[in-house]
GROMACS .gro file of N, CA and C in nm:
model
  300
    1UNK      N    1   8.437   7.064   9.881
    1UNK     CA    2   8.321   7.036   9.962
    1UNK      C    3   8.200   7.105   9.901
    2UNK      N    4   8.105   7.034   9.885
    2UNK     CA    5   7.983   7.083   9.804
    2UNK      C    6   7.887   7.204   9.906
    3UNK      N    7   7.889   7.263   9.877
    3UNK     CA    8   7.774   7.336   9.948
    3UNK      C    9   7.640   7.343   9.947
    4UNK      N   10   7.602   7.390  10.072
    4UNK     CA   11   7.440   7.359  10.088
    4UNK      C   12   7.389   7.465  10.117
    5UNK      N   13   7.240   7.461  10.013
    5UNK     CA   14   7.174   7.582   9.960
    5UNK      C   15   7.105   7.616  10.092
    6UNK      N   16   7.116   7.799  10.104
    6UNK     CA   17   7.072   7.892  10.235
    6UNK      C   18   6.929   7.883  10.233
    7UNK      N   19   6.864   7.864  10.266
    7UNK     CA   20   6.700   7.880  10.319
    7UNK      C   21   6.683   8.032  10.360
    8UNK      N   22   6.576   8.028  10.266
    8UNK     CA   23   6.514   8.183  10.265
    8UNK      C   24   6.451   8.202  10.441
    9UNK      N   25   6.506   8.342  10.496
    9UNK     CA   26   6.418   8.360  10.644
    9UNK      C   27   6.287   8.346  10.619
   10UNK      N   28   6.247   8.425  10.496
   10UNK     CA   29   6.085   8.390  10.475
   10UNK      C   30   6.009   8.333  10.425
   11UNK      N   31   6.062   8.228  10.446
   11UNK     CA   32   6.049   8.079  10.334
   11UNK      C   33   5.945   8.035  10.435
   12UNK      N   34   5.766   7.996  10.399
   12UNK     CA   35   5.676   7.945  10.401
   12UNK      C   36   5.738   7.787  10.395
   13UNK      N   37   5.680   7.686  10.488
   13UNK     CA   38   5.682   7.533  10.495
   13UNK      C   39   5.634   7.517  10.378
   14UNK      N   40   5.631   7.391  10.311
   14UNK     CA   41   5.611   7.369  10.237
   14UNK      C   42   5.509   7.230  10.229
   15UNK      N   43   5.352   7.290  10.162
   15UNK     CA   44   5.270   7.192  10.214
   15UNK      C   45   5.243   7.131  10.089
   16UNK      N   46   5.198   7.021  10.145
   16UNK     CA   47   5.177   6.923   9.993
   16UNK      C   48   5.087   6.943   9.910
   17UNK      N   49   5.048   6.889   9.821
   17UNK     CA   50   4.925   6.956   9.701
   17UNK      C   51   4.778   6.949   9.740
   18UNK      N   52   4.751   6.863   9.852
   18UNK     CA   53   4.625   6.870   9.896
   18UNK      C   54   4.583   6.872   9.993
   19UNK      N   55   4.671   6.929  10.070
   19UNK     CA   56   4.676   6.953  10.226
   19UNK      C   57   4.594   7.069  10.274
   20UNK      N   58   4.487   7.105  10.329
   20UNK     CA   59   4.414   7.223  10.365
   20UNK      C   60   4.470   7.319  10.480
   21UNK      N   61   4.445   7.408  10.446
   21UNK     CA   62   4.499   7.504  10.568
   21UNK      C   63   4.440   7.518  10.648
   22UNK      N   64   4.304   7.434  10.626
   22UNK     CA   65   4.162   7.463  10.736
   22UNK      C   66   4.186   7.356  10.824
   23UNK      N   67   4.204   7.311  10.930
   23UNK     CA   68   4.158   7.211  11.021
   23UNK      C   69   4.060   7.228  11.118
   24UNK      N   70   3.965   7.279  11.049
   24UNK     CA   71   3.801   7.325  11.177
   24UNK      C   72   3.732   7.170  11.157
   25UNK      N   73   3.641   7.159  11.244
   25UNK     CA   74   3.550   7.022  11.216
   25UNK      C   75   3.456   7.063  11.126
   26UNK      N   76   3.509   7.201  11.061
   26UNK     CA   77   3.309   7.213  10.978
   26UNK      C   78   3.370   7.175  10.822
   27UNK      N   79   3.482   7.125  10.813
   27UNK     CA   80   3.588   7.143  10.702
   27UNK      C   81   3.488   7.003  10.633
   28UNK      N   82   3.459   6.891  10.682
   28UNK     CA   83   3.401   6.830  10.551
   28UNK      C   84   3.233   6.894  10.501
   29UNK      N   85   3.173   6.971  10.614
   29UNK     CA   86   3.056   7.018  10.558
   29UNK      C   87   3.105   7.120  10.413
   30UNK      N   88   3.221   7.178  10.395
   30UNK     CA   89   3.244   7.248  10.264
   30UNK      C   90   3.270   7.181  10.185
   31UNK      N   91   3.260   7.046  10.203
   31UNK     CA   92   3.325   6.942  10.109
   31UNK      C   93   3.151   6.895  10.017
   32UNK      N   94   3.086   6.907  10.050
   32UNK     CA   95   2.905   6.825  10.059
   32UNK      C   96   2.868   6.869   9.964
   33UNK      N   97   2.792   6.788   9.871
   33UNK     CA   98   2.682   6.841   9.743
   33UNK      C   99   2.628   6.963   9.783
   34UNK      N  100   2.538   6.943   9.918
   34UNK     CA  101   2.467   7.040  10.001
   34UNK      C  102   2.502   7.160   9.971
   35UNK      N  103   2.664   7.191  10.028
   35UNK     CA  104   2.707   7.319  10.010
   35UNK      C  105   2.709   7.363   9.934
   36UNK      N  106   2.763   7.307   9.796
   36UNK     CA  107   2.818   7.341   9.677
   36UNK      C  108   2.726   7.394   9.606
   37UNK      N  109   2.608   7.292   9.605
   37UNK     CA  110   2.435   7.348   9.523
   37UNK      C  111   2.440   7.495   9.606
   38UNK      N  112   2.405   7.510   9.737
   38UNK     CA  113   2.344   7.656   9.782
   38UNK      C  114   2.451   7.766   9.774
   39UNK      N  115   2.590   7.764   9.750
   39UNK     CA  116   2.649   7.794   9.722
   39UNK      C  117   2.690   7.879   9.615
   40UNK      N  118   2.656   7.761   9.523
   40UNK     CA  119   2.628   7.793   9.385
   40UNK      C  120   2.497   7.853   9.346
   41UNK      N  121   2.433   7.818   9.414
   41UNK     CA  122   2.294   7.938   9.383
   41UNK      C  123   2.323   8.094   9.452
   42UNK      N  124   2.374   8.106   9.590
   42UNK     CA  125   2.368   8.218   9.622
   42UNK      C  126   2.459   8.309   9.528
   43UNK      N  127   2.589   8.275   9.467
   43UNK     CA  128   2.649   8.361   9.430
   43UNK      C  129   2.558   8.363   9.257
   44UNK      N  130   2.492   8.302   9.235
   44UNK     CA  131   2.411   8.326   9.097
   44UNK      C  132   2.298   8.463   9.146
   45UNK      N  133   2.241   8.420   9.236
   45UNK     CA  134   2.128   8.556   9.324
   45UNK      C  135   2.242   8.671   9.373
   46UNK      N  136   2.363   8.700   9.367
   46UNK     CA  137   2.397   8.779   9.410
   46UNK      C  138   2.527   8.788   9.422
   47UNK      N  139   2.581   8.816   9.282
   47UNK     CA  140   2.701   8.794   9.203
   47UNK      C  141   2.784   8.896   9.260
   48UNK      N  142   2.761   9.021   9.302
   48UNK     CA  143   2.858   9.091   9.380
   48UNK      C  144   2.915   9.095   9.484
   49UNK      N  145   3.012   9.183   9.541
   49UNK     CA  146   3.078   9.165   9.643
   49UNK      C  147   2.982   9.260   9.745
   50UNK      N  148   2.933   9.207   9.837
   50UNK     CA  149   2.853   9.322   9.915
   50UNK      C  150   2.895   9.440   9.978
   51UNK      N  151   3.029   9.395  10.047
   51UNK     CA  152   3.072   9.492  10.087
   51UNK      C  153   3.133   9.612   9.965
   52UNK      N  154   3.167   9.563   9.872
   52UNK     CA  155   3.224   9.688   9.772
   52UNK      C  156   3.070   9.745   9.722
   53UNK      N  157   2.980   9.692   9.737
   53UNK     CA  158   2.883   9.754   9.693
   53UNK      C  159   2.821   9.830   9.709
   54UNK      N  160   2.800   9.821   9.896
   54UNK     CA  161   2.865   9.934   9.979
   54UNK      C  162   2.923  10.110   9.963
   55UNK      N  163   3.064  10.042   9.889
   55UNK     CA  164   3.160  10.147   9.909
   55UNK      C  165   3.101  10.216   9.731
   56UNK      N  166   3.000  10.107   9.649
   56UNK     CA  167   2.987  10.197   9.483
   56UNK      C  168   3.044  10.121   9.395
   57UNK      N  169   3.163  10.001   9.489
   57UNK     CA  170   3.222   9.923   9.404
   57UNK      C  171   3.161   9.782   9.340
   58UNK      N  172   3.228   9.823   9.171
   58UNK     CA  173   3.119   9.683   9.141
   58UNK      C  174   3.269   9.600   9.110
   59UNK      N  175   3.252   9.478   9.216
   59UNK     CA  176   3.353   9.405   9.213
   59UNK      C  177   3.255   9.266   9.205
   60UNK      N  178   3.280   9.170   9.151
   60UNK     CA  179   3.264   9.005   9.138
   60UNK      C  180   3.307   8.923   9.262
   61UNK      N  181   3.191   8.841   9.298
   61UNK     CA  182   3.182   8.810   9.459
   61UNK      C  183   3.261   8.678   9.435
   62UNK      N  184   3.337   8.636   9.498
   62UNK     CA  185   3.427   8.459   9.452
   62UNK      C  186   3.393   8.376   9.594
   63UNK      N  187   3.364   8.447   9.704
   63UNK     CA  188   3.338   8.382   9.856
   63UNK      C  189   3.189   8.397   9.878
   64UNK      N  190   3.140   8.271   9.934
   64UNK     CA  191   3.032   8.287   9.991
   64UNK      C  192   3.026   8.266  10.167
   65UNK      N  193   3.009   8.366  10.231
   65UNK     CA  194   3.072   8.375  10.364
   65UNK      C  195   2.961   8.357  10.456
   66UNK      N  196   2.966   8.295  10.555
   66UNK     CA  197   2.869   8.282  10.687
   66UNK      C  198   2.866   8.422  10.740
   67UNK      N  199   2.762   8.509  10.743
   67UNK     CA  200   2.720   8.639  10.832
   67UNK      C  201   2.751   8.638  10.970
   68UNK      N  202   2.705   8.519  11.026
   68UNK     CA  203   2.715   8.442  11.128
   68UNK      C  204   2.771   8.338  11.126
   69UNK      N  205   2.922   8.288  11.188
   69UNK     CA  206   2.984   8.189  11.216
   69UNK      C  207   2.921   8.042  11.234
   70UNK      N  208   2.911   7.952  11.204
   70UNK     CA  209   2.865   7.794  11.197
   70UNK      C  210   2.917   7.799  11.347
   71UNK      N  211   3.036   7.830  11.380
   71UNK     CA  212   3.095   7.759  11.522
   71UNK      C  213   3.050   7.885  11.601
   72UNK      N  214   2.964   7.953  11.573
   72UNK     CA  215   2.892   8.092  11.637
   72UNK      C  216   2.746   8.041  11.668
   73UNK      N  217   2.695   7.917  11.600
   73UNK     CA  218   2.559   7.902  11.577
   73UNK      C  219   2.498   7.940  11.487
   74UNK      N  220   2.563   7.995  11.411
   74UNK     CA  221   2.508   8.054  11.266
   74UNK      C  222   2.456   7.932  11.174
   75UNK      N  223   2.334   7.956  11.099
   75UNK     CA  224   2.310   7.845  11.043
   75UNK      C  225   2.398   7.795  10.915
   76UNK      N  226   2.395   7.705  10.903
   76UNK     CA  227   2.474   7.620  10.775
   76UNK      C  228   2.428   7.657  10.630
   77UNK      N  229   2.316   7.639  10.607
   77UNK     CA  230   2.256   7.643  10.491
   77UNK      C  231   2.148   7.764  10.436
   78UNK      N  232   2.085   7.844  10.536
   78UNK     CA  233   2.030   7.945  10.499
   78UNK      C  234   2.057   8.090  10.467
   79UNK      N  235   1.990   8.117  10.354
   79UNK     CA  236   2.026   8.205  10.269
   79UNK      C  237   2.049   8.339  10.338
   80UNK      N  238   1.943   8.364  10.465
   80UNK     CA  239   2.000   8.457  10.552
   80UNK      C  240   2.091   8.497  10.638
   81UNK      N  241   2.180   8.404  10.635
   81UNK     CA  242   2.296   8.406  10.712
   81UNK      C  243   2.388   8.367  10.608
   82UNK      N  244   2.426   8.403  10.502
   82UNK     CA  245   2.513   8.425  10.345
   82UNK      C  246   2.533   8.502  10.313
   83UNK      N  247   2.656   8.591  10.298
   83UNK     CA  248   2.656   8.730  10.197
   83UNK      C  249   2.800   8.637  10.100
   84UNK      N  250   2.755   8.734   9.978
   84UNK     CA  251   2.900   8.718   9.860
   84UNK      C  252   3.013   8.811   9.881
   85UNK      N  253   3.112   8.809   9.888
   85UNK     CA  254   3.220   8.883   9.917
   85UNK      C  255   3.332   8.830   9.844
   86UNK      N  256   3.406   8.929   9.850
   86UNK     CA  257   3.579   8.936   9.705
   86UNK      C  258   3.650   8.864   9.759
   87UNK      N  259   3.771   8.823   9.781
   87UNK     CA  260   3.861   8.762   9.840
   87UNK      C  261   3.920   8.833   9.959
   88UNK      N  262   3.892   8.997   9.922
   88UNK     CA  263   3.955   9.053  10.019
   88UNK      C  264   3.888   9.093  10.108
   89UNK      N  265   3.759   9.097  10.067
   89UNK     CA  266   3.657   9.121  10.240
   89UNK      C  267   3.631   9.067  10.285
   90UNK      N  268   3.641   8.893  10.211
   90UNK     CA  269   3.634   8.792  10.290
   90UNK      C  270   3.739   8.714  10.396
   91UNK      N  271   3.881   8.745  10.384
   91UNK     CA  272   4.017   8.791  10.443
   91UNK      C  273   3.993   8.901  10.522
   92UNK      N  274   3.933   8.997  10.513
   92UNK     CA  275   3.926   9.106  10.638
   92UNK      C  276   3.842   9.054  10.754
   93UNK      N  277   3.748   8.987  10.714
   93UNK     CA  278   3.640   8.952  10.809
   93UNK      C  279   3.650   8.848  10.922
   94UNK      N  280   3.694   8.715  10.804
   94UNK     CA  281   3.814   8.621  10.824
   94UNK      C  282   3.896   8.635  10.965
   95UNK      N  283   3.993   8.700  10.891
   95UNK     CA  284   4.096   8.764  10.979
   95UNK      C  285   3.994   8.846  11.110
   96UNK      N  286   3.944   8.925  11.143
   96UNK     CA  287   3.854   8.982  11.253
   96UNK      C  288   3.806   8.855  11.309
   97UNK      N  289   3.735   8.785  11.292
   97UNK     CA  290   3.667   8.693  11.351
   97UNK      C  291   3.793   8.570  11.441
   98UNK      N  292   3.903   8.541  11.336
   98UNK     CA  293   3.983   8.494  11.433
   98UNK      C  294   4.083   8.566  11.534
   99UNK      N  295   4.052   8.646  11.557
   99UNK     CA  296   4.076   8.722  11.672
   99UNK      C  297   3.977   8.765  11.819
  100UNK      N  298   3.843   8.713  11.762
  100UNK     CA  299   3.797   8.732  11.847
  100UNK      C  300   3.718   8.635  11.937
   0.00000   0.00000   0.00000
């Protein structure tokens, strides 16, 4: 009798190659020329991570994060409501905000 392979307890589902983990309604505004241009400009004006910059750290910013939440009323597109942040302050913040 052939046996059948054990499934890991911490075995993550398994999502397909282009499946997003985001399902918010603001999910096609990240999709838009719009974004991508101001986007791409802010992290050119301000290539670091703010918060490590902060702490002295010069780390390379990869997120461009809403200050203020879109589903907060935060605006979409202006530069004052944008900071650059690492992956991981942008995951800390992230993470805080969906909790609250």
């Amino acid at each position: 009798m052939p046996s059948t392979p054990k499934k890991s307890i911490n075995a993550k589902p398994e999502r397909k190659p282009f499946e997003s983990r985001h399902n918010k309604p603001t999910d096609p505004f990240y999709w838009s020329q719009e974004w991508r241009r101001t986007r791409q400009a802010h992290l050119y004006n301000e290539p670091l991570c703010r918060e490590c910059s902060k702490q002295n750290l010069i780390t390379p910013a990869t997120e461009v994060d809403h200050i203020t939440p879109i589903n907060q009323g935060g605006s979409r597109l202006s530069m004052d409501n944008l900071q650059s942040l690492c992956h991981k302050h942008h995951a800390i913040k992230s993470g805080r905000e969906a909790h609250e």
